[in-house]
Coordinates of C-alpha atoms in Angstrom, one line a residue:
M21 CA 25.1 -6.0 23.0
S22 CA 24.0 -7.6 26.4
S23 CA 24.0 -10.9 28.0
S24 CA 21.3 -10.1 30.1
P25 CA 21.3 -11.9 33.4
T26 CA 18.4 -13.8 34.4
H27 CA 17.9 -11.9 37.7
L28 CA 17.9 -8.4 35.7
W29 CA 15.2 -9.4 33.9
S30 CA 11.5 -11.1 34.3
P31 CA 11.0 -14.4 32.8
V32 CA 10.1 -14.0 29.1
R33 CA 6.4 -13.8 28.1
R34 CA 4.6 -13.7 24.5
A35 CA 2.3 -11.1 23.3
E36 CA 0.2 -12.2 20.3
N37 CA -0.8 -10.5 17.0
G38 CA -3.1 -12.7 15.3
T39 CA -0.7 -16.0 14.5
V40 CA 2.7 -14.1 15.7
R41 CA 3.9 -14.5 18.7
L42 CA 6.3 -11.6 20.4
A43 CA 8.7 -12.6 23.0
Y44 CA 9.2 -9.7 25.6
D45 CA 10.5 -9.1 29.2
R46 CA 10.7 -6.1 31.7
L47 CA 13.4 -4.8 33.8
A48 CA 13.4 -5.7 37.4
E49 CA 14.5 -2.2 38.6
G50 CA 12.3 0.4 38.2
A51 CA 9.2 -1.3 37.8
D52 CA 7.2 1.5 39.3
G53 CA 8.3 4.2 36.8
E54 CA 6.8 5.4 33.7
P55 CA 6.5 2.8 31.0
L56 CA 9.3 2.9 28.3
L57 CA 9.2 0.4 25.5
L58 CA 12.4 -0.6 23.7
V59 CA 11.7 -1.4 19.7
I60 CA 14.9 -3.2 18.2
G61 CA 16.8 -3.0 15.2
L62 CA 17.1 -5.0 11.9
G63 CA 17.6 -8.8 12.6
A64 CA 18.7 -8.4 16.2
N65 CA 17.2 -9.5 19.3
R66 CA 16.1 -7.5 22.5
R67 CA 19.3 -8.2 24.2
W68 CA 21.3 -6.0 22.0
V69 CA 20.2 -3.1 23.8
P70 CA 22.7 -2.7 26.8
D71 CA 21.6 -4.0 30.1
G72 CA 23.6 -0.8 31.5
L73 CA 21.5 1.5 29.5
C74 CA 18.6 -0.2 30.4
R75 CA 19.4 0.4 34.1
T76 CA 20.6 3.9 33.5
L77 CA 17.1 4.6 32.0
A78 CA 15.4 2.7 35.2
A79 CA 17.4 5.3 37.2
Q80 CA 15.6 8.2 35.2
G81 CA 12.5 6.7 36.4
F82 CA 11.3 4.6 33.8
A83 CA 9.7 1.2 33.8
V84 CA 11.6 -0.6 30.9
A85 CA 10.5 -3.5 28.8
R86 CA 11.6 -4.5 25.4
Y87 CA 10.5 -7.4 22.9
D88 CA 11.9 -9.2 19.9
Q89 CA 10.3 -8.3 16.5
R90 CA 8.7 -10.6 14.1
D91 CA 11.8 -12.6 12.5
G92 CA 14.0 -11.7 15.5
G93 CA 15.3 -13.5 18.4
E94 CA 12.4 -15.6 20.0
S95 CA 9.6 -14.3 18.3
T96 CA 7.7 -16.0 15.3
H97 CA 9.8 -16.5 12.2
L98 CA 8.0 -16.3 9.0
P99 CA 8.2 -18.4 6.0
P100 CA 10.9 -17.9 3.4
T101 CA 9.8 -15.1 0.5
A102 CA 11.1 -14.7 -2.9
T103 CA 13.3 -12.1 -1.9
R104 CA 16.1 -13.3 0.5
N105 CA 18.5 -10.6 0.1
P106 CA 17.9 -7.4 2.3
I107 CA 19.5 -4.9 -0.2
S108 CA 17.4 -6.4 -2.8
A109 CA 14.4 -6.3 -0.1
L110 CA 14.9 -2.8 0.2
L111 CA 14.9 -1.8 -3.1
R112 CA 11.5 -3.6 -3.7
R113 CA 8.4 -1.5 -4.1
R114 CA 6.4 -4.0 -2.0
G115 CA 7.5 -6.7 0.8
T116 CA 5.4 -9.8 0.6
A117 CA 5.6 -11.4 4.0
Y118 CA 3.9 -8.6 5.7
T119 CA 3.5 -4.9 6.0
A120 CA 5.0 -2.1 8.2
E121 CA 1.6 -1.6 9.6
D122 CA 1.9 -5.2 11.1
M123 CA 5.2 -4.7 12.7
A124 CA 3.5 -1.3 14.1
D125 CA 0.6 -3.4 15.6
D126 CA 3.2 -6.0 16.8
A127 CA 4.6 -3.3 19.5
V128 CA 0.9 -2.2 20.4
A129 CA 0.0 -6.1 21.0
V130 CA 3.1 -6.0 23.6
L131 CA 1.6 -2.8 25.1
D132 CA -1.3 -4.6 25.7
A133 CA 0.2 -7.9 27.3
L134 CA 2.3 -5.5 29.5
G135 CA -1.1 -3.8 30.6
W136 CA 0.2 -0.6 29.5
Q137 CA -2.3 1.9 28.1
S138 CA 0.5 4.2 26.8
A139 CA 4.2 4.0 27.1
H140 CA 7.3 5.8 25.7
L141 CA 9.0 4.5 22.8
L142 CA 12.7 4.3 22.2
G143 CA 13.7 3.0 18.8
V144 CA 16.9 2.2 17.6
S145 CA 17.8 1.7 13.9
L146 CA 15.1 -0.1 12.0
G147 CA 13.5 -0.2 15.5
G148 CA 13.3 3.8 15.4
A149 CA 11.2 3.5 11.7
V150 CA 8.8 1.3 13.2
A151 CA 8.3 3.5 16.7
Q152 CA 7.8 6.8 14.1
R153 CA 4.9 4.3 12.6
V154 CA 3.5 3.0 15.9
A155 CA 2.9 7.0 16.9
L156 CA 1.4 7.6 13.3
R157 CA -0.8 5.0 13.5
H158 CA -1.6 4.6 17.3
P159 CA -0.9 7.9 18.7
D160 CA -3.0 7.6 21.8
R161 CA -0.7 4.7 22.8
V162 CA 2.7 6.7 22.6
R163 CA 3.2 9.4 25.4
T164 CA 6.8 10.5 23.6
L165 CA 8.6 9.1 20.8
T166 CA 12.7 8.7 20.7
T167 CA 13.9 7.5 17.5
M168 CA 17.8 6.8 17.2
A169 CA 20.1 6.1 14.3
S170 CA 17.1 5.5 12.0
V171 CA 15.8 6.8 8.6
P172 CA 12.5 8.5 8.4
G173 CA 9.9 6.0 8.9
D174 CA 7.8 6.9 5.9
V175 CA 10.9 6.6 3.1
S176 CA 11.8 3.3 1.3
G177 CA 13.5 1.9 -1.8
L178 CA 15.9 4.5 -3.4
R179 CA 14.7 7.4 -1.2
A180 CA 16.0 5.5 2.0
L181 CA 19.0 4.5 0.3
R182 CA 20.3 8.1 0.3
Y183 CA 20.7 7.9 3.9
V184 CA 22.9 4.5 4.1
R185 CA 26.7 4.6 3.7
L186 CA 27.0 2.0 0.6
G187 CA 30.5 1.2 1.6
T188 CA 29.4 -0.2 5.2
L189 CA 26.4 -1.9 3.4
A190 CA 28.5 -3.9 1.0
K191 CA 30.8 -4.8 4.2
F192 CA 27.7 -6.4 5.7
A193 CA 26.8 -7.9 2.4
R194 CA 30.1 -9.9 2.4
L195 CA 30.0 -11.3 5.9
R196 CA 29.7 -15.0 6.1
F197 CA 29.4 -17.2 9.0
P198 CA 28.3 -20.6 9.6
D199 CA 24.8 -21.1 11.1
T200 CA 26.2 -22.6 14.4
R201 CA 26.7 -20.8 17.9
E202 CA 30.4 -20.2 17.2
G203 CA 29.1 -18.4 13.9
A204 CA 26.8 -16.4 15.7
V205 CA 29.5 -15.0 18.1
A206 CA 32.1 -14.2 15.2
A207 CA 29.0 -12.5 13.5
G208 CA 28.3 -10.7 16.5
V209 CA 31.9 -9.5 17.2
A210 CA 32.0 -8.5 13.2
V211 CA 28.6 -6.4 13.2
S212 CA 29.9 -4.6 16.5
R213 CA 33.2 -3.8 14.6
L214 CA 31.4 -2.7 11.6
L215 CA 29.0 -0.3 14.0
A216 CA 31.2 1.4 16.2
S217 CA 32.5 4.6 16.0
P218 CA 35.8 5.1 14.2
R219 CA 37.0 7.7 16.5
R220 CA 37.2 5.1 19.6
P221 CA 39.1 2.4 20.0
F222 CA 37.6 -1.0 19.2
D223 CA 37.4 -3.2 22.3
E224 CA 37.3 -6.7 20.8
R225 CA 37.6 -8.4 24.0
A226 CA 34.4 -6.9 25.3
A227 CA 32.7 -7.5 21.9
R228 CA 33.4 -11.0 22.2
K229 CA 32.4 -11.4 25.7
A230 CA 28.9 -9.8 24.9
A231 CA 28.6 -12.0 21.9
E232 CA 29.2 -14.8 23.5
G233 CA 26.5 -13.9 26.1
N234 CA 24.2 -13.1 23.3
A235 CA 24.9 -15.6 20.5
D236 CA 22.2 -13.9 18.1
S237 CA 22.0 -16.0 14.9
G238 CA 19.6 -12.8 13.3
V239 CA 22.5 -10.6 12.7
H240 CA 23.7 -12.8 10.2
D241 CA 20.2 -14.2 8.9
P242 CA 19.9 -12.4 5.6
E243 CA 16.3 -14.1 5.0
A244 CA 14.8 -12.7 8.0
Q245 CA 16.3 -9.4 7.3
S246 CA 14.6 -9.0 4.0
R247 CA 11.4 -9.9 5.3
Q248 CA 11.6 -7.0 8.1
I249 CA 13.3 -4.5 6.0
G250 CA 10.7 -5.5 2.8
A251 CA 7.8 -4.5 4.9
Q252 CA 6.3 -1.3 3.4
W253 CA 4.5 1.4 4.9
H254 CA 1.4 2.6 3.4
G255 CA 0.2 5.1 6.4
P256 CA 0.7 9.0 6.3
P257 CA 3.8 10.7 6.6
I258 CA 6.1 11.5 9.6
S259 CA 5.1 15.0 9.0
A260 CA 1.9 14.2 10.7
L261 CA 3.4 13.1 14.1
D262 CA 2.1 14.9 16.7
R263 CA 3.7 13.2 19.7
P264 CA 6.5 14.9 21.6
T265 CA 9.7 13.6 19.4
L266 CA 13.5 13.3 20.3
V267 CA 15.9 12.4 17.6
L268 CA 19.2 10.8 18.6
H269 CA 21.8 10.1 16.1
G270 CA 25.5 9.1 16.5
A271 CA 27.9 11.8 14.8
D272 CA 29.9 9.2 13.7
D273 CA 27.5 6.6 12.7
P274 CA 29.1 4.3 9.9
L275 CA 26.0 3.0 8.5
I276 CA 23.0 5.8 8.8
K277 CA 24.2 9.2 7.9
P278 CA 23.4 11.6 10.5
A279 CA 21.5 13.5 7.2
A280 CA 18.9 11.0 8.2
G281 CA 18.1 12.6 11.8
R282 CA 18.4 15.6 10.6
A283 CA 15.7 14.7 8.1
I284 CA 13.5 13.5 10.8
A285 CA 13.8 16.3 12.8
A286 CA 13.1 19.1 10.0
R287 CA 10.0 17.5 9.4
V288 CA 8.4 16.4 12.7
R289 CA 7.1 19.7 14.3
G290 CA 8.5 20.5 17.4
A291 CA 11.4 17.8 17.3
R292 CA 14.6 17.9 19.0
L293 CA 17.6 16.7 17.3
V294 CA 20.9 15.8 19.5
L295 CA 24.0 14.3 17.9
L296 CA 26.2 12.0 19.9
P297 CA 29.9 12.7 19.6
E298 CA 32.0 9.8 19.4
V299 CA 28.7 7.3 18.9
G300 CA 28.3 5.2 15.9
H301 CA 25.5 3.0 15.0
E302 CA 25.6 1.5 18.7
L303 CA 24.8 2.1 22.4
P304 CA 28.1 2.6 23.6
A305 CA 28.4 3.1 27.5
P306 CA 29.9 6.7 27.2
A307 CA 26.5 7.7 25.9
W308 CA 24.1 6.0 28.2
D309 CA 23.8 9.2 30.5
S310 CA 23.4 11.5 27.7
V311 CA 20.7 9.5 26.0
A312 CA 19.0 8.5 29.3
T313 CA 18.7 12.1 30.2
E314 CA 17.5 13.4 27.0
I315 CA 14.9 10.8 27.2
R316 CA 13.8 12.1 30.8
A317 CA 13.9 15.5 29.7
L318 CA 11.4 14.7 26.8
A319 CA 9.1 12.9 29.2
D320 CA 9.1 15.8 31.7
T321 CA 7.7 18.0 28.7
A322 CA 5.1 15.7 28.0
R323 CA 3.8 15.5 31.7
P324 CA 0.4 17.5 32.0
T325 CA 0.9 20.9 34.0
R326 CA -1.1 20.5 37.1
K327 CA -3.4 23.4 38.0
R328 CA -3.3 24.8 41.4
R329 CA -6.7 24.4 43.4
P330 CA -8.2 27.8 44.2
Q331 CA -6.9 27.6 47.8
E332 CA -3.5 27.0 46.6
Q333 CA -3.1 30.3 44.8
R334 CA -0.7 32.5 46.2
P335 CA -2.4 35.8 47.5
R336 CA -1.4 38.9 45.3
N337 CA 0.6 41.7 47.3
P338 CA -1.2 44.8 46.6
L339 CA 1.8 46.7 47.7
P340 CA 5.4 46.6 45.8
D341 CA 7.9 44.4 47.1
R342 CA 10.5 46.5 48.9

């Protein structure tokens, strides 16, 4: 989680997709780099991606932007629906608030507002599923796709539940906090603890400081989460993806099984799977360099190879080298 100092990011702006307004901003560093859009996870606002990771990406040559998904952060929140529990919403055959296509189109609306014809996508958790759907629905807008800690974007219901650790999900369901700033801070610490790798000592002091800098009520808003997770996908399977794809997954993810990452990589032609050691369902500092380096390598593979002009061709040597 990140408190996002105001000098590091541009003023918040709004993109529009119909009646939905989407809050977004841009990292001041690396503004001339290759466009990279961050797509955030379930219920969380855009500040949950650490500033340190964003700056590491900028150092690798990316212009980083991020946005709040609908029903998250400073973006439009939709009216309540009949299903107000994320687990029940996951198991329903159809959502009632909006579709997964709508959420994919939100990302494109942000690209339009940024003036980016295309961009690299980095989607985390639910954001990874959304990013997969953007690449399926709007392939011309996606340079490369990186999905992290995500399930395949074309699964729902019981098919999605097979990738979820039910014990952790039950712990989330039992979390209860007051709808106050103090409640949001306590929720942020509790969620950070649940998502952390069990192989590293949990730094509660750092988690509390981060939560105090980003008191995000969305992490304990089951109604908004239900609307997000209940959005159903009606498009093609992820096997139809044709964008260069990187699949990152924490080896110790306590929420989404690494089998989910393996399934994505197996079904997307040419996808590369990287399991991150001592990483849970999170973006810890020790992993930032690895994540940024892998995304940089993926972006480099997507660059068109410049052909030499005729005058640049090396002369052929008729004699063997001596």
